[in-house]
């Protein structure tokens, strides 16, 4: 299976490259930066490409593209987020018209105004979102499903694992003393996705002969409570802090005043209400084997940042 991976310098894309390399697949890794650490991309051939600029003039001949590149931010400038996540996706599709596209989307495409309870794939997109990230991810899914000859969309949630640049750092930067302020009660359930498990799902989606198009939730085997997840993540980082829960209703006025602040409405919606995914489709149709959510003891990231 000849694979191209966008966003290969990132958390998910790097894991996909390493998994593909371990499977013996030839990989062309794409990132925006000029060069990548060869270990991060599993020794793949690396090419720099800003996907917002234009389609590739000389794309490699591949069977499938795992498209991980994105502005993965809930506080980014809307125009830049849309340019990367929608225009960039358009350029990826235009560059590889004959290849299967495995599009790494997000569970952010589910309704942010209601709890996501064992959501099934048909429950998204919805008509309104809390930020450009979710709206652009939802739009990009539709673009991929309409344009690509074969399109498999994966929706992970709260991706965790060594080298995580988002979830854990975000928690750690909000630790004050031995306390971490968390919206909600901590008792609601959340589906999380181990990065290596997501990488395996990407390879399954790239290679399956029985599915040519479809949308699939990807997560760990069973949901966990926010409290369990937060405590586990803090412990895995060796940080002796405890969560302090603040009712969402008390934080909401603040979030309205600072819409792109750390405790914005999107963040509150992610922590204060249930966000769980139904995995039936991925298990039955892709042969996905979910793993339990575990947070290993403190480990350095797999490679120093390049
Ligand atoms: N992490 C999560 O919890 C999570 C949850 C759900 C869904 N996802 C989805 O998973 C995918 C990967 O996320 P991640 O966590 O791996 O993010 P990440 O670590 O921030 O990586 C983002 C990647 O996208 C690349 N990129 C950004 N802008 C680009 C541009 N204009 N042109 C080319 N490449 C560009 C970056 O390249 P450079 O670093 O070289 O600039 C980097 O390789 C995203 O689609 C995200 O929406 C992530």
XYZ file of C-alpha atoms and ligand atoms in Angstrom:
354
model
C 0.000 0.000 0.000
C 1.668 3.253 -1.119
C 0.638 5.954 1.305
C 0.850 9.740 1.526
C 0.332 11.303 4.944
C -0.397 15.000 5.418
C 0.253 16.580 8.800
C 3.062 14.054 9.221
C 5.033 16.414 11.464
C 2.099 16.493 13.880
C 0.924 14.199 16.663
C -1.504 12.003 14.712
C 0.262 12.162 11.341
C 3.566 11.102 12.903
C 1.905 8.108 14.550
C 0.312 7.155 11.214
C 3.688 7.356 9.445
C 5.376 5.174 12.067
C 2.557 2.613 11.993
C 2.685 2.465 8.191
C 6.457 2.121 8.224
C 6.151 -0.711 10.759
C 3.712 -2.398 8.359
C 6.298 -2.096 5.580
C 4.306 0.392 3.528
C 6.183 2.988 1.476
C 5.172 6.410 2.802
C 5.565 9.962 1.576
C 5.206 12.259 4.560
C 4.029 15.847 4.111
C 4.268 18.685 6.617
C 4.314 22.449 6.426
C 7.732 22.927 8.004
C 10.901 22.669 5.936
C 12.214 19.458 7.479
C 11.047 16.681 9.769
C 12.768 14.419 12.278
C 13.178 11.124 10.412
C 12.263 9.181 13.566
C 9.016 11.095 13.938
C 7.900 10.124 10.432
C 9.136 6.538 10.678
C 11.925 7.150 8.190
C 9.475 8.150 5.444
C 10.508 10.377 2.565
C 9.575 13.897 3.677
C 8.260 16.792 1.599
C 7.318 20.284 2.749
C 3.946 21.469 1.464
C 1.747 24.283 2.723
C -1.658 22.903 1.789
C -3.231 26.377 1.825
C -0.985 27.536 -1.041
C -1.964 25.321 -3.969
C -2.336 21.730 -5.031
C 0.872 19.757 -5.505
C 2.445 20.149 -8.928
C 4.120 16.734 -8.733
C 2.239 14.443 -6.360
C 3.692 11.009 -5.671
C 1.803 8.055 -7.087
C -0.015 6.604 -4.062
C -2.949 4.304 -3.349
C -4.239 6.242 -0.374
C -3.780 9.536 1.434
C -4.234 9.874 5.178
C -5.092 13.535 5.567
C -4.159 14.674 9.080
C -2.993 18.238 8.348
C -5.179 20.799 10.035
C -5.265 23.887 12.172
C -6.199 21.845 15.247
C -7.159 24.759 17.465
C -10.261 26.037 19.186
C -8.808 29.529 19.649
C -7.322 30.173 16.191
C -8.227 33.048 13.878
C -11.290 31.876 11.945
C -9.967 32.848 8.509
C -6.755 30.850 9.001
C -8.626 27.870 10.406
C -10.984 27.819 7.416
C -8.101 28.261 4.967
C -6.201 25.300 6.391
C -9.064 22.973 7.147
C -11.271 23.560 4.117
C -9.193 25.164 1.355
C -6.257 22.961 2.346
C -8.447 19.872 2.143
C -9.598 20.982 -1.302
C -5.946 21.159 -2.400
C -5.295 17.677 -0.995
C -8.250 16.293 -2.946
C -7.115 18.060 -6.119
C -3.576 16.706 -5.719
C -4.629 13.073 -5.405
C -7.744 12.615 -7.550
C -7.241 8.883 -8.038
C -6.352 7.916 -4.476
C -8.521 6.841 -1.568
C -8.744 9.674 0.955
C -8.725 8.777 4.636
C -9.769 12.038 6.203
C -8.977 12.474 9.887
C -11.879 14.568 11.069
C -13.091 15.081 14.618
C -15.947 14.342 16.974
C -16.198 18.137 17.234
C -18.604 17.871 14.307
C -21.344 16.621 16.695
C -23.812 19.078 18.175
C -21.937 21.194 20.736
C -25.172 22.488 22.260
C -26.337 19.055 23.440
C -24.621 16.135 25.131
C -23.095 13.680 22.656
C -24.413 10.354 23.941
C -23.018 7.294 22.169
C -23.359 9.373 19.007
C -23.850 7.555 15.747
C -22.204 8.884 12.639
C -25.400 10.151 10.986
C -25.933 12.630 13.856
C -23.442 15.087 12.312
C -23.048 17.562 10.741
C -25.348 19.999 12.514
C -26.354 23.530 11.615
C -24.368 25.492 14.212
C -21.020 25.217 15.932
C -19.180 27.085 18.643
C -16.021 27.821 16.677
C -14.391 27.842 13.263
C -12.508 24.618 13.973
C -15.625 22.486 14.365
C -17.486 24.225 11.539
C -14.561 23.865 9.144
C -14.002 20.223 10.077
C -17.687 19.542 9.367
C -17.483 21.336 6.018
C -14.279 19.508 5.075
C -15.924 16.144 5.742
C -18.685 17.003 3.300
C -16.169 18.162 0.702
C -14.213 14.925 0.984
C -17.334 12.763 0.801
C -18.583 14.584 -2.306
C -15.304 14.939 -4.212
C -13.126 11.928 -3.415
C -13.540 8.792 -5.489
C -13.186 6.780 -2.288
C -13.577 8.668 0.991
C -13.301 7.318 4.493
C -13.849 9.864 7.251
C -12.654 9.076 10.779
C -13.915 10.949 13.828
C -11.648 10.589 16.884
C -12.193 12.457 20.124
C -9.671 13.698 22.715
C -6.648 11.983 21.213
C -4.112 11.013 23.889
C -0.676 9.436 23.973
C 3.011 10.266 24.111
C 3.777 13.482 22.251
C 0.235 14.900 22.629
C 0.563 18.621 21.803
C -2.986 19.597 22.729
C -4.921 17.897 25.485
C -2.288 17.335 28.181
C -0.349 20.599 27.613
C -3.651 22.460 27.758
C -4.458 20.893 31.113
C -0.974 21.531 32.451
C -0.954 25.205 31.540
C -4.086 25.652 33.626
C -2.674 24.096 36.783
C -2.387 26.644 39.596
C -0.532 25.364 42.627
C -1.904 21.900 43.172
C -5.270 22.647 41.569
C -6.601 22.406 38.033
C -9.805 24.317 37.314
C -12.151 22.078 35.318
C -15.616 23.063 34.021
C -18.515 20.888 35.157
C -18.714 18.169 37.773
C -16.186 15.633 36.502
C -18.882 12.959 36.555
C -19.871 13.048 32.875
C -18.538 10.469 30.443
C -16.107 11.067 27.615
C -14.791 8.865 24.812
C -11.068 9.268 24.354
C -8.894 7.975 21.505
C -5.403 6.521 21.934
C -3.163 7.917 19.210
C -1.689 4.545 18.252
C -5.161 3.080 18.007
C -6.199 5.967 15.741
C -3.123 5.314 13.591
C -4.154 1.667 13.239
C -7.657 2.772 12.255
C -6.143 4.986 9.556
C -4.256 2.017 8.113
C -7.390 -0.164 8.220
C -9.307 2.566 6.409
C -6.569 2.926 3.805
C -6.400 -0.784 3.091
C -9.923 -2.156 3.495
C -11.348 -3.699 0.362
C -14.859 -4.040 1.732
C -15.502 -0.355 2.439
C -14.990 2.299 -0.199
C -16.705 5.221 1.507
C -18.103 5.978 4.911
C -17.848 7.845 8.196
C -16.580 6.176 11.362
C -16.217 7.179 14.994
C -12.865 6.071 16.403
C -12.320 5.881 20.156
C -11.144 3.692 23.001
C -13.221 0.706 24.061
C -15.289 2.323 26.799
C -15.944 5.887 27.894
C -14.359 7.159 31.103
C -15.427 9.947 33.449
C -13.850 13.349 33.018
C -12.553 13.059 36.594
C -10.826 9.741 35.859
C -9.337 11.142 32.654
C -8.084 14.376 34.201
C -6.555 12.611 37.200
C -4.978 9.992 34.940
C -3.500 12.559 32.580
C -2.081 14.630 35.437
C -0.580 11.506 37.019
C 0.891 10.427 33.686
C 2.674 13.772 33.502
C 3.917 13.407 37.065
C 2.017 16.539 38.133
C 0.703 16.331 41.713
C -2.412 18.433 41.082
C -6.073 17.660 41.634
C -9.076 18.841 39.630
C -11.286 21.531 41.153
C -14.679 21.560 39.478
C -16.525 24.761 38.666
C -20.174 24.674 37.535
C -20.422 25.420 33.830
C -23.088 28.039 34.547
C -20.598 30.096 36.543
C -17.989 30.005 33.745
C -20.334 30.742 30.851
C -20.549 34.552 31.378
C -16.727 34.697 31.430
C -16.576 32.638 28.241
C -18.932 35.078 26.534
C -16.631 37.999 27.426
C -13.494 36.114 26.290
C -14.706 33.979 23.361
C -11.188 32.849 22.465
C -9.907 32.535 26.028
C -8.686 29.318 27.621
C -12.071 28.589 29.163
C -14.128 29.369 26.084
C -17.583 27.962 25.348
C -16.124 25.112 23.299
C -13.865 24.007 26.161
C -16.762 24.194 28.606
C -18.902 22.147 26.226
C -16.157 19.507 26.029
C -15.756 19.084 29.797
C -19.155 19.791 31.276
C -21.421 17.474 29.280
C -21.176 13.922 27.997
C -19.135 13.384 24.801
C -19.315 9.687 23.942
C -19.215 7.867 20.626
C -20.826 4.712 19.288
C -18.124 2.503 17.755
C -20.344 -0.133 16.148
C -19.704 0.966 12.572
C -15.912 1.015 12.910
C -15.857 -2.367 14.647
C -18.283 -4.084 12.277
C -17.257 -2.541 8.964
C -13.575 -1.612 9.339
C -12.562 -4.400 11.716
C -11.402 -1.756 14.204
C -10.361 -3.197 17.584
C -10.694 -0.543 20.280
C -8.293 -0.591 23.209
C -8.917 0.412 26.827
C -8.076 3.984 27.816
C -4.811 3.899 29.727
C -2.380 6.645 30.644
C 1.126 5.308 31.044
C 3.410 6.637 33.781
C 5.478 9.727 33.002
C 7.395 9.309 29.775
C 9.175 11.846 27.623
C 7.656 12.452 24.171
C 8.851 9.883 21.618
C 11.224 12.383 20.035
C 12.421 15.865 20.918
C 10.439 18.471 18.940
C 12.117 19.124 15.595
N -5.350 15.943 18.868
C -6.637 15.717 19.081
O -7.091 15.605 20.234
C -7.584 15.566 17.921
C -8.913 15.238 18.200
C -9.796 15.069 17.142
C -9.358 15.244 15.852
N -8.067 15.584 15.617
C -7.655 15.785 14.236
O -6.471 15.052 13.996
C -5.707 15.711 12.988
C -4.284 15.847 13.462
O -4.264 16.599 14.666
P -2.955 16.648 15.571
O -3.396 16.565 16.976
O -1.944 15.706 15.044
O -2.482 18.143 15.298
P -0.994 18.742 15.295
O -0.078 17.922 16.131
O -1.163 20.172 15.620
O -0.517 18.589 13.799
C -1.051 19.377 12.784
C -0.330 19.033 11.511
O -0.924 19.768 10.448
C 0.137 20.424 9.734
N -0.356 21.666 9.155
C -0.988 22.682 9.779
N -1.224 23.672 8.898
C -0.732 23.259 7.708
C -0.659 23.832 6.411
N -1.159 25.046 6.154
N -0.074 23.115 5.420
C 0.426 21.882 5.668
N 0.394 21.283 6.860
C -0.176 21.979 7.870
C 1.221 20.666 10.737
O 2.433 20.855 10.040
P 3.693 21.655 10.704
O 3.760 21.177 12.131
O 4.849 21.207 9.864
O 3.369 23.107 10.625
C 1.170 19.373 11.528
O 1.871 18.372 10.850
C -6.406 17.039 12.718
O -7.146 16.933 11.548
C -7.313 17.220 13.907
O -8.452 17.967 13.542
C -7.165 15.743 16.620
